[in-house]
CSV table of C-alpha atoms in Angstrom, one decimal:
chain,number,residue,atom,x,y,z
A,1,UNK,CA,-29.6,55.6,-39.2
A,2,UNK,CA,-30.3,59.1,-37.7
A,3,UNK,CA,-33.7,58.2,-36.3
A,4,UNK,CA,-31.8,55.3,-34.2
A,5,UNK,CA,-28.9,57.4,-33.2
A,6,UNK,CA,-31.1,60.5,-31.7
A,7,UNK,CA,-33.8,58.4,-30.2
A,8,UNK,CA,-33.0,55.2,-29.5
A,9,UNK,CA,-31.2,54.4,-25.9
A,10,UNK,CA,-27.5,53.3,-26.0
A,11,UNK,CA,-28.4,49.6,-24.2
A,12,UNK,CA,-28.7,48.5,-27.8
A,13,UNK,CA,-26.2,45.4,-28.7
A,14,UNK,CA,-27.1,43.7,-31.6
A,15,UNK,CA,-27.6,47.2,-33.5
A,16,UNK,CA,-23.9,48.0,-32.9
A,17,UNK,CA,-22.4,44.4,-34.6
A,18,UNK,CA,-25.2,44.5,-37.6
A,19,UNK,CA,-25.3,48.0,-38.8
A,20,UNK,CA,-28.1,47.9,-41.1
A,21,UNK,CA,-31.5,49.0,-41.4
A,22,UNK,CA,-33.3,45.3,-42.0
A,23,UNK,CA,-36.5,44.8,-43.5
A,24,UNK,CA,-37.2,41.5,-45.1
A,25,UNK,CA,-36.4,37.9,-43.7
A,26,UNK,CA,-37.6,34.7,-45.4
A,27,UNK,CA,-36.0,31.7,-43.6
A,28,UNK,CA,-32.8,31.7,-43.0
A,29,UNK,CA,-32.2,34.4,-44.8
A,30,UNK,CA,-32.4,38.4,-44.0
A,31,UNK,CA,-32.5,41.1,-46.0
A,32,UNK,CA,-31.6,44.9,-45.3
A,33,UNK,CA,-33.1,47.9,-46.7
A,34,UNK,CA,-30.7,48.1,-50.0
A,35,UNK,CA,-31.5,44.4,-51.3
A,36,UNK,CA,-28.5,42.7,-49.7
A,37,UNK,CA,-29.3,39.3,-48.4
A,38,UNK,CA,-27.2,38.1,-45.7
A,39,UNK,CA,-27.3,33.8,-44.1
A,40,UNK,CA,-28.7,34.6,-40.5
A,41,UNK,CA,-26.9,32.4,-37.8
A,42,UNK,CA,-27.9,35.0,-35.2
A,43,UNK,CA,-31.8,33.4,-35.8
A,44,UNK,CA,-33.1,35.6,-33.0
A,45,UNK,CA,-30.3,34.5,-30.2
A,46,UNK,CA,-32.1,30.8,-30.7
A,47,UNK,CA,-35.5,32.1,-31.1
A,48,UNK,CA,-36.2,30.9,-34.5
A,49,UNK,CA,-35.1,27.3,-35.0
A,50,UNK,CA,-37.3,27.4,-37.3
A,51,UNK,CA,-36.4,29.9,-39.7
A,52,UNK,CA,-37.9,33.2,-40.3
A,53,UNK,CA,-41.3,33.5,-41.2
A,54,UNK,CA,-41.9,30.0,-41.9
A,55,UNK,CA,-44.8,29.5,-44.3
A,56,UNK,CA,-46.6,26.7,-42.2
A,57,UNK,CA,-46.7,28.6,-39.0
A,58,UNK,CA,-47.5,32.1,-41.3
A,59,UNK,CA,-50.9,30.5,-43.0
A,60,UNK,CA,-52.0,29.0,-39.3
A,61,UNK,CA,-51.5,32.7,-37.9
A,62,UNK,CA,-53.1,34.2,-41.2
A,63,UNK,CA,-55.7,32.3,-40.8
A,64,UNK,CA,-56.6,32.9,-36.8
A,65,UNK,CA,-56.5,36.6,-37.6
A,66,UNK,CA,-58.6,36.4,-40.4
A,67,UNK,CA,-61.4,34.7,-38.1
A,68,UNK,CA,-60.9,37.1,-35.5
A,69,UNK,CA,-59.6,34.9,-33.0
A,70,UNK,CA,-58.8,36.1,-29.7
A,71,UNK,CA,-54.9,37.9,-29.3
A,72,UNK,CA,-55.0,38.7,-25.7
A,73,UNK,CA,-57.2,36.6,-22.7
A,74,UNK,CA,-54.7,36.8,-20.0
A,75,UNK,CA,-55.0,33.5,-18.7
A,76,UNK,CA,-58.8,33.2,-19.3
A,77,UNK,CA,-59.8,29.3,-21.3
A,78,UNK,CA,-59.4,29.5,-25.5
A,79,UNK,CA,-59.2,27.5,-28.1
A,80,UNK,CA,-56.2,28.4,-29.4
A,81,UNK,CA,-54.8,27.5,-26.0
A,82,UNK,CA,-56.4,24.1,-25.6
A,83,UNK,CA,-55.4,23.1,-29.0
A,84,UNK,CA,-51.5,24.0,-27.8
A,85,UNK,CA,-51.3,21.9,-24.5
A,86,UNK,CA,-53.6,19.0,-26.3
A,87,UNK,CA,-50.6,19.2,-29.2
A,88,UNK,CA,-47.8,19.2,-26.2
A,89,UNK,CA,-49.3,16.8,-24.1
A,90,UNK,CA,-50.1,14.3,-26.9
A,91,UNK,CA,-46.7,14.6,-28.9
A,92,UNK,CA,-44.1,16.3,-26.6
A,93,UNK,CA,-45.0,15.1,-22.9
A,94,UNK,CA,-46.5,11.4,-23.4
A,95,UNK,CA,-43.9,10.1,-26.0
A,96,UNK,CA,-41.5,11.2,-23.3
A,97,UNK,CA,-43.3,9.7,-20.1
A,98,UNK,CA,-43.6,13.2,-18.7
A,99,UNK,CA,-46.2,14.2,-16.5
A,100,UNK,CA,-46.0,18.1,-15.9
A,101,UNK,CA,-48.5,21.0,-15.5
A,102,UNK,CA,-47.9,24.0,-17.8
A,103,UNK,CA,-47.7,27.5,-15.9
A,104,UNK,CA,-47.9,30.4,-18.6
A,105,UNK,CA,-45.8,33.2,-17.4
A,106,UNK,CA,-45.1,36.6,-18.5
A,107,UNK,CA,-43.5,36.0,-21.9
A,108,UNK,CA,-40.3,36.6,-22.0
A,109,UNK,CA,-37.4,33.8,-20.4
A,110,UNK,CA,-36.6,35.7,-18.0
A,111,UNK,CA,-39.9,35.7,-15.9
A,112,UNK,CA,-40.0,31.9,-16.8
A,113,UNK,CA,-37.0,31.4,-14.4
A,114,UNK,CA,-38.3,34.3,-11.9
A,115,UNK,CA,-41.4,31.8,-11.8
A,116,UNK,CA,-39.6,28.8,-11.6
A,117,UNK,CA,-37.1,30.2,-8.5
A,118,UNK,CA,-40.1,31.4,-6.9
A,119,UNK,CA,-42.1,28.3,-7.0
A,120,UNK,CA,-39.2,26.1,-5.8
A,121,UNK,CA,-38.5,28.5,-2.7
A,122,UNK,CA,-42.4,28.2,-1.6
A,123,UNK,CA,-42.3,24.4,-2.0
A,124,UNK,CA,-39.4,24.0,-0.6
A,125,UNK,CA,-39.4,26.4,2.2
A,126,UNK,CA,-35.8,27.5,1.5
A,127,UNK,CA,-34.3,30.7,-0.4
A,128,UNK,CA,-31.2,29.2,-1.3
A,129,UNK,CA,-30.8,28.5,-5.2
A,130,UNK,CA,-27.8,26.7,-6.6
A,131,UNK,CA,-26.4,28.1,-9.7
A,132,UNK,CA,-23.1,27.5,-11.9
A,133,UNK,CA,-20.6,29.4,-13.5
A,134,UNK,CA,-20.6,31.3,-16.6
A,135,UNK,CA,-24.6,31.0,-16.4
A,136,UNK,CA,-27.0,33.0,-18.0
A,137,UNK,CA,-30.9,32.8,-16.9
A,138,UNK,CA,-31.8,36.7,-17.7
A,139,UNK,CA,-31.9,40.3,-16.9
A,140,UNK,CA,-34.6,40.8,-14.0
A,141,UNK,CA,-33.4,40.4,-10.6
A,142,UNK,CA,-33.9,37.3,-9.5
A,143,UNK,CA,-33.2,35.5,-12.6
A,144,UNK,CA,-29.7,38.2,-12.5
A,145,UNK,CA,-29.1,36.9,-9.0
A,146,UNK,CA,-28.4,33.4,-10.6
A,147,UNK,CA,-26.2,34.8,-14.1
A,148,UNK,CA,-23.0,34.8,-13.6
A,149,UNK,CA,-22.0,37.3,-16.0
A,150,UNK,CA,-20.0,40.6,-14.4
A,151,UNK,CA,-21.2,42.8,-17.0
A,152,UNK,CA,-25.3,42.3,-16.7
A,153,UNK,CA,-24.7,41.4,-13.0
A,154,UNK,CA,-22.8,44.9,-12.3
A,155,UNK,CA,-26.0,46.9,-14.1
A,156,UNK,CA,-28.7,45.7,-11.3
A,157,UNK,CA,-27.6,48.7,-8.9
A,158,UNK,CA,-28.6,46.5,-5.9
A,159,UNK,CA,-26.4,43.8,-4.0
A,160,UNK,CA,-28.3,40.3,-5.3
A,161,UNK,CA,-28.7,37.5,-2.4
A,162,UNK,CA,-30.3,34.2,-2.3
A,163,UNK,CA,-27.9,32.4,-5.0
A,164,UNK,CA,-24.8,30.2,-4.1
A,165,UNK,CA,-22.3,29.8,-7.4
A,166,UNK,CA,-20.8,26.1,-8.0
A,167,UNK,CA,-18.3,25.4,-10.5
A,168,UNK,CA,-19.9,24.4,-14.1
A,169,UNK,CA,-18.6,21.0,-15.5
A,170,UNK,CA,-14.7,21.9,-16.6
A,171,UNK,CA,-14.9,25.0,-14.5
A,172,UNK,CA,-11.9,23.3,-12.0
A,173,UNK,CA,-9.9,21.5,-14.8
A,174,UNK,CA,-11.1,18.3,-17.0
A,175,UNK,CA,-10.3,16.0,-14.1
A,176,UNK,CA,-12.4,17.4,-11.7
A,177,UNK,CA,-16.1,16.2,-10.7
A,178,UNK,CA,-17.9,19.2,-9.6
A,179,UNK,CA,-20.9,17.5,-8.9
A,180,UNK,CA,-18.8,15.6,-6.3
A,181,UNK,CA,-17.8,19.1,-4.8
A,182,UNK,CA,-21.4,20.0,-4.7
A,183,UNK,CA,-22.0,16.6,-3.1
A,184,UNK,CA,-19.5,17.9,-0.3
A,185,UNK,CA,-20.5,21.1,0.3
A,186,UNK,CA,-24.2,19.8,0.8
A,187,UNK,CA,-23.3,17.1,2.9
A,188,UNK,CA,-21.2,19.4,5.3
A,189,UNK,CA,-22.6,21.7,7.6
A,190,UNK,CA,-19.9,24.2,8.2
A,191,UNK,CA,-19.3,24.7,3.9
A,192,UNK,CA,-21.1,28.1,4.7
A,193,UNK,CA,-23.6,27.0,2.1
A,194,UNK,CA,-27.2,27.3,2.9
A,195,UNK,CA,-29.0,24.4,2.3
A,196,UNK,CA,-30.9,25.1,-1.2
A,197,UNK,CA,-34.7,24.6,-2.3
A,198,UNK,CA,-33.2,23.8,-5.9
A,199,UNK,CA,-30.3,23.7,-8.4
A,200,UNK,CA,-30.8,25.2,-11.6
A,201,UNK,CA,-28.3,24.6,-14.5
A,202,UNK,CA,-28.4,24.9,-18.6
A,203,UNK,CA,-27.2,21.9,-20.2
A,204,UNK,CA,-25.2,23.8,-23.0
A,205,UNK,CA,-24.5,27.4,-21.6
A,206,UNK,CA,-25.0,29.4,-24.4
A,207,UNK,CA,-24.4,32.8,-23.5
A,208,UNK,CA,-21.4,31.1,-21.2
A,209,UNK,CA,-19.4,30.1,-24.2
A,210,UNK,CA,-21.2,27.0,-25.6
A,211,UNK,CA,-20.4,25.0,-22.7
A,212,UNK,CA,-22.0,21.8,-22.8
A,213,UNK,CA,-22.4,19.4,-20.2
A,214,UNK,CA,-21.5,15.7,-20.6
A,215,UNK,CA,-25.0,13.1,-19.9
A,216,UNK,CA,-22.2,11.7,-17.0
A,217,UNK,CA,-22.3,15.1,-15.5
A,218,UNK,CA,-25.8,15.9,-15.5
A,219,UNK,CA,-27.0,12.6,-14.2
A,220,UNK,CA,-24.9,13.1,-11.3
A,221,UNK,CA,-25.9,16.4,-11.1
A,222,UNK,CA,-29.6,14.9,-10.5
A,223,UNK,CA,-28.7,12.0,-8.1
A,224,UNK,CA,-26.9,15.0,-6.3
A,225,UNK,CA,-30.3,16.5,-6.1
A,226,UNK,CA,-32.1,13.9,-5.2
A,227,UNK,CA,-29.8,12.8,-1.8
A,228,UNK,CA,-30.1,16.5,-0.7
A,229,UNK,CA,-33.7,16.6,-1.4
A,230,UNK,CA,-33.3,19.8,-3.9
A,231,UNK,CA,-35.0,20.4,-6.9
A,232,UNK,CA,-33.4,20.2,-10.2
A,233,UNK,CA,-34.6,23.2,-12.2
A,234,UNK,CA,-33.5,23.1,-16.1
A,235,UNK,CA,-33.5,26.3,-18.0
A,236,UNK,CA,-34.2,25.0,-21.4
A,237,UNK,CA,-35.1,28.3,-22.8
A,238,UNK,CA,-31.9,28.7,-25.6
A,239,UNK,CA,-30.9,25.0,-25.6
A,240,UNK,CA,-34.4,23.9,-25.9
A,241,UNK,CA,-37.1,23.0,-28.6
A,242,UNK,CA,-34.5,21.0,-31.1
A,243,UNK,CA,-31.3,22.9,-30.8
A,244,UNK,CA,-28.9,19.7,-29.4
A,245,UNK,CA,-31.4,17.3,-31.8
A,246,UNK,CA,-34.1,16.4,-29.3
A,247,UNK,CA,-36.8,18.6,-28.1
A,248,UNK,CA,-35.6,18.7,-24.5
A,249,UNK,CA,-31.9,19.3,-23.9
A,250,UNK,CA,-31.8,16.8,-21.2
A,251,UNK,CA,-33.0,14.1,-22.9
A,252,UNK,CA,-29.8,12.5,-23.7
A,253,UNK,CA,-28.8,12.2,-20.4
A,254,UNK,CA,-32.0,10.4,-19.3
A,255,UNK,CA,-32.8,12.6,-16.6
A,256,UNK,CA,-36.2,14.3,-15.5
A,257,UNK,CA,-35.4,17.9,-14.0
A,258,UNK,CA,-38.4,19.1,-11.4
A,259,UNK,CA,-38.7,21.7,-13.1
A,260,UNK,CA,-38.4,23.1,-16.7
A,261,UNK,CA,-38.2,26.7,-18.4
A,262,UNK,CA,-39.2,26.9,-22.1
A,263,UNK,CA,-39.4,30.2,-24.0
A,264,UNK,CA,-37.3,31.8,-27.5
A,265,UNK,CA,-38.3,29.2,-30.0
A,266,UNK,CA,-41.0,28.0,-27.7
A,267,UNK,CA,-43.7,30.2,-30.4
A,268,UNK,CA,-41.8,28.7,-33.6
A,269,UNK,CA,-42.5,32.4,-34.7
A,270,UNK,CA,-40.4,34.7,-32.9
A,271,UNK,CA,-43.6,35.9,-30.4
A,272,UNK,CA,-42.7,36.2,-27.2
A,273,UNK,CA,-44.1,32.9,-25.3
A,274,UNK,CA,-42.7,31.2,-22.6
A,275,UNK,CA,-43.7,28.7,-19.9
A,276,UNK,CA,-42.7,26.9,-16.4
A,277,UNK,CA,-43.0,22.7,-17.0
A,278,UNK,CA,-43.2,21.2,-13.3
A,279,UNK,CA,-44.4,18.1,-11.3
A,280,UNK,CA,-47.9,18.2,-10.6
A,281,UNK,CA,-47.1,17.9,-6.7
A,282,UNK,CA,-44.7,21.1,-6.7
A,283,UNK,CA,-47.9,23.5,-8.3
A,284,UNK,CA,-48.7,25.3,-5.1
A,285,UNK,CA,-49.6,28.3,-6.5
A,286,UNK,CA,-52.6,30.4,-4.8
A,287,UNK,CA,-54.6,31.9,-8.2
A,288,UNK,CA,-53.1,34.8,-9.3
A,289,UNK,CA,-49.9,34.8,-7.4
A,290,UNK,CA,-47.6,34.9,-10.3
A,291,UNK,CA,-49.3,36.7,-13.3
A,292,UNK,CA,-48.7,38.9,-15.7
A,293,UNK,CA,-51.1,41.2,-18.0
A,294,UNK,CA,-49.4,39.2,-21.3
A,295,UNK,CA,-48.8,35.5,-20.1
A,296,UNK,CA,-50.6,33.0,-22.3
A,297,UNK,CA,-50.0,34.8,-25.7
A,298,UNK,CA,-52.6,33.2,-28.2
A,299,UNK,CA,-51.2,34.6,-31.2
A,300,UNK,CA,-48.2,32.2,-29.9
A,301,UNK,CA,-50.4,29.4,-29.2
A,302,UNK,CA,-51.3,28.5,-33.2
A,303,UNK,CA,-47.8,29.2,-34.1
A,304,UNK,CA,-46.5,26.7,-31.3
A,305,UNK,CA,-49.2,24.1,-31.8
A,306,UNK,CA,-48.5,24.3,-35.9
A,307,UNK,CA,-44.7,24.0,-35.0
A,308,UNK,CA,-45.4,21.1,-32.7
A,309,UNK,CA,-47.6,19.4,-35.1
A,310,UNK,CA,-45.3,19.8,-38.3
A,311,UNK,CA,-42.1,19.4,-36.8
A,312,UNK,CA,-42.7,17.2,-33.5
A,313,UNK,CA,-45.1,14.6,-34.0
A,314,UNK,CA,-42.4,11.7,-35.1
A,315,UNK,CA,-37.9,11.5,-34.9
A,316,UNK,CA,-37.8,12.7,-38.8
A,317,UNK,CA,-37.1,16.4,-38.1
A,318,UNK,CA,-34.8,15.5,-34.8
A,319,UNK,CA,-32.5,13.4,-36.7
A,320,UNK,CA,-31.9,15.7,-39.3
A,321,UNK,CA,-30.6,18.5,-36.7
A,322,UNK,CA,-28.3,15.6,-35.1
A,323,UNK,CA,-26.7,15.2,-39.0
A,324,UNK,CA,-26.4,19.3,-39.6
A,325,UNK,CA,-25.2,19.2,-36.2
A,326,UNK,CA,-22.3,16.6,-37.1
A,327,UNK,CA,-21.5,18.3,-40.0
A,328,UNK,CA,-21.2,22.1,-38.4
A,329,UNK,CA,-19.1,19.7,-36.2
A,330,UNK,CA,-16.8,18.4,-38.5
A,331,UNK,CA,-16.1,21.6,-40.2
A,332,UNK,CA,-15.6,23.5,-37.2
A,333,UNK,CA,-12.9,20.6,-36.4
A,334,UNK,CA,-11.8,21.1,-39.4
A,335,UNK,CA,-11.2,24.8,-39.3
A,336,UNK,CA,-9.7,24.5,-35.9
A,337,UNK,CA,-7.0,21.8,-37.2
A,338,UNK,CA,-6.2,24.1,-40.1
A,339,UNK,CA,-6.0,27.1,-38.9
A,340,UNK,CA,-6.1,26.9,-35.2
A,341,UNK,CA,-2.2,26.7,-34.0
A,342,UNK,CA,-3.3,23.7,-31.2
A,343,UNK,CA,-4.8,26.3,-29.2
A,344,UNK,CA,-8.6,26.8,-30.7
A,345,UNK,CA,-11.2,24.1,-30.0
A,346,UNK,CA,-14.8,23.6,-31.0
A,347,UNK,CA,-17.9,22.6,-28.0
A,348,UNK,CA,-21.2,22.4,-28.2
A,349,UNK,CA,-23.9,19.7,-29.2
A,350,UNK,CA,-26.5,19.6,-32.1
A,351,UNK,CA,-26.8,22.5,-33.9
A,352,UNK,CA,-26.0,24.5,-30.7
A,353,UNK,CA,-21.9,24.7,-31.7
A,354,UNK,CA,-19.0,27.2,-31.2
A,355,UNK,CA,-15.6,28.2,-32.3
A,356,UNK,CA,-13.3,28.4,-29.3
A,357,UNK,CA,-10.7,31.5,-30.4
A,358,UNK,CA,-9.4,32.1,-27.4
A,359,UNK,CA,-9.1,35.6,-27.8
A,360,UNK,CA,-12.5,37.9,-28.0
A,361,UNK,CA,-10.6,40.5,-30.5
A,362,UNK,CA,-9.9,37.6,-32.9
A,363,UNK,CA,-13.5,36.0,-32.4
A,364,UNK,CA,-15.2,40.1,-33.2
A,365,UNK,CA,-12.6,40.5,-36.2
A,366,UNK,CA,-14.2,36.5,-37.7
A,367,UNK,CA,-17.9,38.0,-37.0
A,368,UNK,CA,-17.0,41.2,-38.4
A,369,UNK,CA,-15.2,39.8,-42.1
A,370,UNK,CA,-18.0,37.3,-41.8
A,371,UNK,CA,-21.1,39.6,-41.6
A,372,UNK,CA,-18.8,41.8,-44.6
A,373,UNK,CA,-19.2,38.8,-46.7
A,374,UNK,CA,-22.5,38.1,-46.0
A,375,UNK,CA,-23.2,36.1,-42.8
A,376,UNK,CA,-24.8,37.5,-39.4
A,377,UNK,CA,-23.0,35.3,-36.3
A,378,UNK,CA,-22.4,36.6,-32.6
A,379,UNK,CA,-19.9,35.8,-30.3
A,380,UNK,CA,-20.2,34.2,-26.4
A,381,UNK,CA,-18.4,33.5,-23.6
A,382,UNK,CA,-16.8,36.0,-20.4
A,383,UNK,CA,-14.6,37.4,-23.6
A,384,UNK,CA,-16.8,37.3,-26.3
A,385,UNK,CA,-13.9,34.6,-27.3
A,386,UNK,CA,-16.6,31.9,-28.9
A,387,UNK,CA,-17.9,32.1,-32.5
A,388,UNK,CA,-21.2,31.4,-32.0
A,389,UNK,CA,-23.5,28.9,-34.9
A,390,UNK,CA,-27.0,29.3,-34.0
A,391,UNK,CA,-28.5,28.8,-37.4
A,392,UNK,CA,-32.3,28.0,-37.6
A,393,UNK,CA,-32.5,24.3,-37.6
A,394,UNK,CA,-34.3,24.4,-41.0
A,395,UNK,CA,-31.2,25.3,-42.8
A,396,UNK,CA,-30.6,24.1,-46.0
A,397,UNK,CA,-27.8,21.7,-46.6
A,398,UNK,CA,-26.6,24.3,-49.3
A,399,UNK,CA,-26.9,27.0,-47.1
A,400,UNK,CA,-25.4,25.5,-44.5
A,401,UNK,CA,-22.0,24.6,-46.3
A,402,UNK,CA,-22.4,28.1,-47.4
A,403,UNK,CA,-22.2,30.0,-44.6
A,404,UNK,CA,-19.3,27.5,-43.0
A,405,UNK,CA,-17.4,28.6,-46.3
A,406,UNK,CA,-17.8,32.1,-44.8
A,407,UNK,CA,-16.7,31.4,-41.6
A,408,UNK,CA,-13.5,29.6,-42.6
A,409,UNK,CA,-12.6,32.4,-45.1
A,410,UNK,CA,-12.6,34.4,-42.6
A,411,UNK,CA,-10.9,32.8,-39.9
A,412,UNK,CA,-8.5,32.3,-43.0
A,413,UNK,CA,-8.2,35.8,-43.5
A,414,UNK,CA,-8.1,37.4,-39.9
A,415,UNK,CA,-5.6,34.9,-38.9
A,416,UNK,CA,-3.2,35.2,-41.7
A,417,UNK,CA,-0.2,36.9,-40.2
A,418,UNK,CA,-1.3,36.5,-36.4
A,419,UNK,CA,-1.4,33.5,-34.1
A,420,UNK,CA,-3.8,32.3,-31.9
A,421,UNK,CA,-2.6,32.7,-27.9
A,422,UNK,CA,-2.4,29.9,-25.6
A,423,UNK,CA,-6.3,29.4,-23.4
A,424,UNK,CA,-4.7,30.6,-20.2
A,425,UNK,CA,-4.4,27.3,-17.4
A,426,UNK,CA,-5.0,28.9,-14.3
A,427,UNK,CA,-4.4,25.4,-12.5
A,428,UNK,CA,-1.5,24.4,-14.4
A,429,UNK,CA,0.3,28.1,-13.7
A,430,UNK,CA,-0.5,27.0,-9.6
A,431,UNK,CA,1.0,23.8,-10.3
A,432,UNK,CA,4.0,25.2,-11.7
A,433,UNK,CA,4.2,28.0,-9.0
A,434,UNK,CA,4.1,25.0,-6.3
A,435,UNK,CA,7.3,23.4,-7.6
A,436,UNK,CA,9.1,26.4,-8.4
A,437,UNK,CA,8.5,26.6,-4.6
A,438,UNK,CA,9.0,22.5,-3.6
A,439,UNK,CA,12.4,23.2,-5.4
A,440,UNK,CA,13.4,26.1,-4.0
A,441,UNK,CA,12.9,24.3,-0.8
């Protein structure tokens, strides 16, 4: 670990929760430099649904480097290239009735949504962007300027304008619509809120805490747009390529978003790929005036298009993450019933699940006795409260039941002798403070 220590900077995260010096990773499986294997439901922060190192994507990449086929072309024509957005169009877009262009950013998710912001404020003509709470879209400014997150939002150094916050779904209490409340402060002039070129939203916020929206929600959320004339922007880059069971997040909810960011499992391979989805009529771009010296990475394009082709082309693999998602669901229930003192829940959709724990020093101490007895899991949420499943989606059934042993053993363990606190009710303390008052009166 010395090397690490002395040289490497102290942003590291994932470093501090998994100790180890890893080597080896086959699946879902990884393996550190002693021979210990631990179950990985870390899988990249979502950027390998697909397990690590998957053989079919490995011999398609084996094979393109053998031939000497192009790794870098910026965004000049390839094959590898044409034979990704032929595989997309033909078996992602067209079973689906979708009709976008492809923009290739810079690779990261991040620079997705700076593309996608940037695109919607030149079509548009606005500069206002409608974001929710507990949000996550990345680290670079603009994308920052929509997170919601204190402690990536307070490293910028810089004040961050041109984003309006609206309560998530849940965000004001169970009974309230927030889409309505966006429908208000749109419709009224002096709500201090500039009208926005585009709202953009994450169906399940996974860095937020695994909050996922219901289809009700979102397709108000869209009609919303659609009076007000904003665009609906849907960063699909963690939810996306098969985590809630259908290759699009939104697809559920029967809703076409403007606009669509794709990136993590986008590759299938863990390269760093990502790309803007939008209607044809919003691609205004003059050449060149979002770029980037690694967008379009080919090495990514036969990974994807073997993903796409394997995994995509009919509703075999999609129904099998909806029946591992119902079973993660059903245990989590279970664990929460058992052990959970009426106070821990379970959210999430798919395979995209999480352990509400109320507390984020009871959610580190699970992670930590879990990853002791072989399983890597993170935690989410403003308090790192959430236990956090983010498995590949190729996990085996085994494997699966497996590492859900682990996690209720140690929930098991690390609640023994303590008790889960109340989730605080910030409206029900008002409520109560109103008639202490009414009564006083």
């Amino acid at each position: 670990m010395k090397v690490f220590e002395e040289i490497e900077s102290e942003v590291m995260s994932y470093a501090r929760a998994f100790p180890r010096v890893f080597n080896k990773a086959q699946g879902e499986y990884l393996y550190d430099e002693e021979g210990n294997q631990y179950l990985d439901f870390l899988a990249g922060a979502g950027t390998l649904n697909y397990g690590h190192n998957n053989p079919i994507f490995k011999q398609a990449l084996l094979e393109y480097i053998e031939q000497d086929g192009i790794t870098h072309g910026l965004d000049l024509h390839t094959k590898a290239k044409r034979e990704f957005l032929e595989a997309f169009s033909e078996k992602i877009l067209q079973p689906r009735d979708l009709t976008y262009v492809m923009q290739f950013t810079g690779p990261t998710g991040t620079n997705a949504v700076e593309a996608a912001l940037k695109i919607a404020r030149k079509y548009k003509g606005r500069e206002n962007i409608i974001s929710f709470t507990n949000g996550f879209h990345g680290c670079s400014l603009a994308a920052l300027s929509a997170t919601g997150n204190s402690h990536h939002r307070g490293a910028s150094g810089v004040s961050m304008s041109g984003v309006s916050r609206m309560p998530y779904e849940g965000y004001l209490g169970d009974d309230i619509d927030t889409t309505a409340y966006l429908d208000k402060v749109l419709s009224d002039s002096s709500s201090g809120i500039d009208h926005p070129a585009a709202v953009l939203v994450e169906t399940v916020q996974g860095e937020g805490g695994i909050n996922a929206a219901s289809v009700e929600w979102l397709r108000n959320l869209q009609e919303v747009c659609h009076k007000h004339d904003v665009l609906l922007i849907i960063d699909d880059i963690q939810a996306g390529c098969g985590r809630t069971g259908s290759y699009f997040s939104f697809e559920e909810a029967g809703i076409v978003p403007d606009i669509v960011t794709l990136s993590k499992s986008l590759s299938g391979y863990g390269l760093p790929f990502a790309v803007v989805l939008m209607k044809p009529e919003l691609d205004q771009w003059k050449p060149g005036e979002h770029n980037g010296t690694f967008r379009g990475n080919n090495l990514a394009f036969v990974t994807a298009t073997a993903a796409i082709n394997h995994y995509w082309s009919d509703d075999k693999f999609a129904k099998d993450v909806l029946r591992k998602g119902e079973y993660i669901e059903s245990r989590l229930q279970a664990i929460v019933d058992e052990y959970g003192d009426g106070n821990m829940t379970t959210r999430g959709r798919g395979m995209f699940r999480g352990l509400n724990c109320v507390s984020g020093e009871l959610a580190s101490k699970i992670t930590s006795e879990a990853f002791r007895n072989g399983l890597v899991i993170e935690t989410s949420g403003a308090d790192d409260h959430v236990v956090k499943t983010l498995c590949p989606l190729t996990v085996s059934d085994e494997n699966l039941k497996k590492a859900l042993d682990i996690i209720e053993a140690a929930v098991a363990k690390v609640l023994r002798g303590e008790e889960v606190p109340e989730e605080h009710d910030f409206f029900a303390e008002d409520s109560d403070k109103a008639k202490s008052l009414a009564d006083a009166a």
